[in-house]
PDB file of C-alpha atoms in Angstrom:
ATOM      1  CA  MET A 440      -5.986   9.589  -9.595  1.00 59.00           C
ATOM      2  CA  LEU A 441      -7.882   6.766  -7.937  1.00 68.00           C
ATOM      3  CA  SER A 442      -7.225   5.123  -4.637  1.00 74.00           C
ATOM      4  CA  ARG A 443      -6.185   1.490  -4.720  1.00 76.00           C
ATOM      5  CA  ALA A 444      -9.559   0.478  -3.238  1.00 83.00           C
ATOM      6  CA  ALA A 445     -11.520   2.416  -5.868  1.00 88.00           C
ATOM      7  CA  ALA A 446      -9.398   1.022  -8.700  1.00 88.00           C
ATOM      8  CA  SER A 447      -9.865  -2.520  -7.372  1.00 91.00           C
ATOM      9  CA  THR A 448     -13.627  -2.033  -7.175  1.00 94.00           C
ATOM     10  CA  ILE A 449     -13.805  -0.729 -10.744  1.00 95.00           C
ATOM     11  CA  PHE A 450     -11.569  -3.534 -12.014  1.00 94.00           C
ATOM     12  CA  GLN A 451     -13.734  -6.139 -10.260  1.00 96.00           C
ATOM     13  CA  ARG A 452     -16.886  -4.674 -11.831  1.00 97.00           C
ATOM     14  CA  ALA A 453     -15.332  -4.901 -15.297  1.00 97.00           C
ATOM     15  CA  ALA A 454     -14.064  -8.443 -14.664  1.00 96.00           C
ATOM     16  CA  ASN A 455     -17.488  -9.544 -13.386  1.00 97.00           C
ATOM     17  CA  LEU A 456     -19.280  -7.976 -16.346  1.00 98.00           C
ATOM     18  CA  ALA A 457     -16.824  -9.599 -18.764  1.00 97.00           C
ATOM     19  CA  ASP A 458     -17.401 -12.985 -17.084  1.00 97.00           C
ATOM     20  CA  THR A 459     -21.157 -12.513 -17.318  1.00 97.00           C
ATOM     21  CA  LEU A 460     -20.883 -11.695 -21.023  1.00 97.00           C
ATOM     22  CA  GLY A 461     -18.352 -14.469 -21.665  1.00 96.00           C
ATOM     23  CA  THR A 462     -15.551 -12.181 -22.805  1.00 95.00           C
ATOM     24  CA  LYS A 463     -12.430 -10.397 -21.556  1.00 93.00           C
ATOM     25  CA  PRO A 464     -12.534  -6.948 -19.906  1.00 92.00           C
ATOM     26  CA  TRP A 465     -10.649  -5.282 -22.762  1.00 90.00           C
ATOM     27  CA  LEU A 466     -13.212  -6.618 -25.232  1.00 93.00           C
ATOM     28  CA  LEU A 467     -16.136  -4.916 -23.475  1.00 96.00           C
ATOM     29  CA  SER A 468     -17.778  -2.015 -25.253  1.00 96.00           C
ATOM     30  CA  LYS A 469     -16.906   1.546 -24.309  1.00 97.00           C
ATOM     31  CA  GLN A 470     -20.351   1.965 -22.767  1.00 97.00           C
ATOM     32  CA  ASN A 471     -19.945  -1.215 -20.726  1.00 97.00           C
ATOM     33  CA  LEU A 472     -16.580  -0.021 -19.397  1.00 97.00           C
ATOM     34  CA  ILE A 473     -18.041   3.373 -18.532  1.00 97.00           C
ATOM     35  CA  SER A 474     -20.902   1.653 -16.670  1.00 97.00           C
ATOM     36  CA  CYS A 475     -18.233  -0.014 -14.487  1.00 97.00           C
ATOM     37  CA  GLY A 476     -16.868   3.402 -13.466  1.00 96.00           C
ATOM     38  CA  ILE A 477     -14.099   3.792 -16.028  1.00 95.00           C
ATOM     39  CA  SER A 478     -13.745   7.217 -17.627  1.00 95.00           C
ATOM     40  CA  SER A 479     -14.497   7.618 -21.316  1.00 96.00           C
ATOM     41  CA  ARG A 480     -10.842   8.314 -22.135  1.00 95.00           C
ATOM     42  CA  LYS A 481      -9.565   5.313 -20.152  1.00 94.00           C
ATOM     43  CA  ALA A 482     -12.224   3.109 -21.756  1.00 96.00           C
ATOM     44  CA  GLU A 483     -10.906   4.129 -25.179  1.00 96.00           C
ATOM     45  CA  THR A 484      -7.347   3.371 -24.043  1.00 95.00           C
ATOM     46  CA  ILE A 485      -8.344  -0.069 -22.743  1.00 95.00           C
ATOM     47  CA  ILE A 486     -10.182  -0.945 -25.942  1.00 95.00           C
ATOM     48  CA  PHE A 487      -7.344   0.269 -28.174  1.00 95.00           C
ATOM     49  CA  PHE A 488      -4.707  -1.509 -26.103  1.00 94.00           C
ATOM     50  CA  GLY A 489      -6.779  -4.704 -26.032  1.00 93.00           C
ATOM     51  CA  THR A 490      -7.264  -4.622 -29.782  1.00 93.00           C
ATOM     52  CA  GLN A 491      -3.538  -4.193 -30.320  1.00 95.00           C
ATOM     53  CA  TYR A 492      -2.833  -7.026 -27.898  1.00 93.00           C
ATOM     54  CA  GLU A 493      -5.244  -9.372 -29.669  1.00 92.00           C
ATOM     55  CA  GLN A 494      -3.626  -8.563 -33.037  1.00 94.00           C
ATOM     56  CA  ASN A 495       0.026  -8.670 -31.905  1.00 91.00           C
ATOM     57  CA  MET A 496       0.259 -10.987 -28.887  1.00 93.00           C
ATOM     58  CA  TYR A 497       3.808 -12.047 -29.740  1.00 93.00           C
ATOM     59  CA  ASP A 498       5.078  -8.457 -29.541  1.00 92.00           C
ATOM     60  CA  PHE A 499       3.540  -8.068 -26.091  1.00 94.00           C
ATOM     61  CA  GLU A 500       4.964 -11.384 -24.917  1.00 94.00           C
ATOM     62  CA  MET A 501       8.437  -9.901 -25.464  1.00 94.00           C
ATOM     63  CA  TRP A 502       7.813  -6.985 -23.090  1.00 95.00           C
ATOM     64  CA  PRO A 503       9.121  -8.680 -19.907  1.00 93.00           C
ATOM     65  CA  SER A 504      12.526  -9.210 -21.543  1.00 92.00           C
ATOM     66  CA  LEU A 505      12.926  -5.612 -22.752  1.00 93.00           C
ATOM     67  CA  GLU A 506      15.036  -2.967 -21.056  1.00 91.00           C
ATOM     68  CA  TYR A 507      13.011  -0.336 -19.218  1.00 93.00           C
ATOM     69  CA  GLU A 508      13.939   2.545 -21.555  1.00 93.00           C
ATOM     70  CA  HIS A 509      12.949   0.590 -24.669  1.00 95.00           C
ATOM     71  CA  LEU A 510       9.734  -0.604 -23.072  1.00 95.00           C
ATOM     72  CA  GLU A 511       8.865   2.926 -21.977  1.00 95.00           C
ATOM     73  CA  LYS A 512       9.085   4.148 -25.588  1.00 96.00           C
ATOM     74  CA  ILE A 513       6.749   1.368 -26.720  1.00 96.00           C
ATOM     75  CA  ILE A 514       4.198   1.845 -23.940  1.00 96.00           C
ATOM     76  CA  CYS A 515       4.192   5.631 -24.259  1.00 96.00           C
ATOM     77  CA  SER A 516       3.350   5.245 -27.961  1.00 95.00           C
ATOM     78  CA  PHE A 517      -0.120   4.028 -26.943  1.00 94.00           C
ATOM     79  CA  PRO A 518      -2.685   6.811 -26.532  1.00 94.00           C
ATOM     80  CA  GLY A 519      -3.524   7.265 -22.853  1.00 94.00           C
ATOM     81  CA  LEU A 520      -0.432   5.480 -21.530  1.00 95.00           C
ATOM     82  CA  GLY A 521       2.705   7.198 -20.284  1.00 94.00           C
ATOM     83  CA  GLU A 522       5.567   7.149 -17.810  1.00 93.00           C
ATOM     84  CA  TRP A 523       3.368   6.257 -14.841  1.00 92.00           C
ATOM     85  CA  SER A 524       1.733   3.357 -16.717  1.00 93.00           C
ATOM     86  CA  THR A 525       5.152   2.077 -17.741  1.00 95.00           C
ATOM     87  CA  ALA A 526       6.449   2.256 -14.175  1.00 95.00           C
ATOM     88  CA  ILE A 527       3.426   0.437 -12.743  1.00 93.00           C
ATOM     89  CA  LEU A 528       3.584  -2.318 -15.383  1.00 94.00           C
ATOM     90  CA  CYS A 529       7.312  -2.810 -14.844  1.00 95.00           C
ATOM     91  CA  LEU A 530       7.007  -2.785 -11.076  1.00 94.00           C
ATOM     92  CA  PHE A 531       3.945  -4.957 -10.551  1.00 93.00           C
ATOM     93  CA  HIS A 532       3.707  -7.076 -13.692  1.00 93.00           C
ATOM     94  CA  PHE A 533       7.318  -7.545 -14.800  1.00 94.00           C
ATOM     95  CA  GLY A 534       9.021  -7.441 -11.393  1.00 92.00           C
ATOM     96  CA  HIS A 535      11.667  -4.829 -12.169  1.00 94.00           C
ATOM     97  CA  GLU A 536      13.615  -3.992  -9.024  1.00 95.00           C
ATOM     98  CA  ASP A 537      14.667  -0.447  -9.874  1.00 96.00           C
ATOM     99  CA  ILE A 538      11.428   1.402 -10.610  1.00 96.00           C
ATOM    100  CA  PHE A 539      10.560   4.650  -8.889  1.00 96.00           C
ATOM    101  CA  PRO A 540       7.359   6.230 -10.270  1.00 95.00           C
ATOM    102  CA  SER A 541       8.209   9.791  -9.266  1.00 93.00           C
ATOM    103  CA  THR A 542       5.052  11.142 -10.926  1.00 91.00           C
ATOM    104  CA  ASP A 543       2.793   9.009  -8.704  1.00 94.00           C
ATOM    105  CA  GLY A 544       0.662  11.184  -6.427  1.00 92.00           C
ATOM    106  CA  THR A 545       1.022   8.930  -3.388  1.00 93.00           C
ATOM    107  CA  ILE A 546       4.799   8.744  -3.786  1.00 96.00           C
ATOM    108  CA  LYS A 547       4.942  12.555  -3.965  1.00 96.00           C
ATOM    109  CA  ARG A 548       2.750  12.809  -0.877  1.00 96.00           C
ATOM    110  CA  ALA A 549       4.959  10.364   1.049  1.00 96.00           C
ATOM    111  CA  LEU A 550       8.131  12.256   0.147  1.00 97.00           C
ATOM    112  CA  ARG A 551       6.545  15.558   1.229  1.00 97.00           C
ATOM    113  CA  ALA A 552       5.304  13.992   4.474  1.00 96.00           C
ATOM    114  CA  ILE A 553       8.758  12.617   5.308  1.00 95.00           C
ATOM    115  CA  CYS A 554      10.301  15.997   4.615  1.00 95.00           C
ATOM    116  CA  ASP A 555       7.697  17.789   6.756  1.00 95.00           C
ATOM    117  CA  LYS A 556       7.725  15.294   9.622  1.00 92.00           C
ATOM    118  CA  TYR A 557      11.462  14.606   9.856  1.00 92.00           C
ATOM    119  CA  GLN A 558      12.960  17.663   8.128  1.00 93.00           C
ATOM    120  CA  PHE A 559      14.719  15.190   5.863  1.00 90.00           C
ATOM    121  CA  GLN A 560      14.832  15.268   2.073  1.00 94.00           C
ATOM    122  CA  LEU A 561      14.769  11.625   0.950  1.00 94.00           C
ATOM    123  CA  ASN A 562      16.801  11.067  -2.220  1.00 96.00           C
ATOM    124  CA  PRO A 563      15.402   8.063  -4.156  1.00 97.00           C
ATOM    125  CA  LEU A 564      18.613   7.764  -6.192  1.00 97.00           C
ATOM    126  CA  LEU A 565      20.371   6.494  -3.070  1.00 97.00           C
ATOM    127  CA  ALA A 566      18.166   3.381  -3.228  1.00 97.00           C
ATOM    128  CA  LYS A 567      19.377   2.519  -6.749  1.00 97.00           C
ATOM    129  CA  PRO A 568      19.315  -0.297  -7.997  1.00 97.00           C
ATOM    130  CA  TYR A 569      16.441  -1.289  -5.679  1.00 97.00           C
ATOM    131  CA  ARG A 570      14.125   1.731  -5.889  1.00 97.00           C
ATOM    132  CA  SER A 571      11.095  -0.527  -6.437  1.00 97.00           C
ATOM    133  CA  TYR A 572      11.309  -1.537  -2.784  1.00 97.00           C
ATOM    134  CA  LEU A 573      11.477   2.106  -1.723  1.00 98.00           C
ATOM    135  CA  SER A 574       8.350   2.765  -3.819  1.00 97.00           C
ATOM    136  CA  LEU A 575       6.510  -0.105  -2.131  1.00 96.00           C
ATOM    137  CA  TYR A 576       7.529   1.098   1.330  1.00 97.00           C
ATOM    138  CA  LEU A 577       6.439   4.662   0.590  1.00 97.00           C
ATOM    139  CA  TRP A 578       3.018   3.486  -0.612  1.00 94.00           C
ATOM    140  CA  GLN A 579       2.659   1.328   2.479  1.00 94.00           C
ATOM    141  CA  ALA A 580       3.739   4.176   4.754  1.00 95.00           C
ATOM    142  CA  ILE A 581       0.875   6.261   3.386  1.00 93.00           C
ATOM    143  CA  ASP A 582      -1.601   3.355   3.526  1.00 90.00           C
ATOM    144  CA  LEU A 583      -0.716   2.712   7.189  1.00 92.00           C
ATOM    145  CA  ASN A 584      -0.621   6.426   8.110  1.00 91.00           C
ATOM    146  CA  LEU A 585       3.020   6.181   9.177  1.00 91.00           C
ATOM    147  CA  VAL A 586       3.924   9.529   7.622  1.00 87.00           C
TER     148      VAL A 586
END
C-alpha cells in the first residue's frame, strides 16, 4: 500500500511521460509504466483497463449512475481491481456519500488508534448513510497525527 504522496508522485511521473509521448497514461507500455514506479502487476491492470475503456467508453460512462453493488461486481471483474478500488472510485470519482473502505490500511489504523487512545470502539455503521465523510475524517486524522 502506498502513501498518498508516493501515489501522487508516481501518477505525476506517468502523466508527464504520457504528455511527453503525446498519449494517455493508460496507453503507455508496461515498461514505461514500470519506469514511473508502478509495479508490473498494476501496470498490466492499467493497460488492460485502459484498453477496455477505449473499446467500450459508453459502458464506462454509465458507471456514475449505477448502484454501488452493481458497480462493485463490474469493477471486481477486472483483473487487479477489487473492493478497495471500487470504494475509492465511488468515493472520489463518483461522489457517493455512503462509502466506507473497511479494507483500507489507513482506515484500519485510524480505527485501532481511536480504540487504543480513547478506549472506544467506533462503529462505522452508525454513520450510515454518510460513511464517506467518516472515511475522509479518519484519513485526515491520520494525516494530521490526531490519533
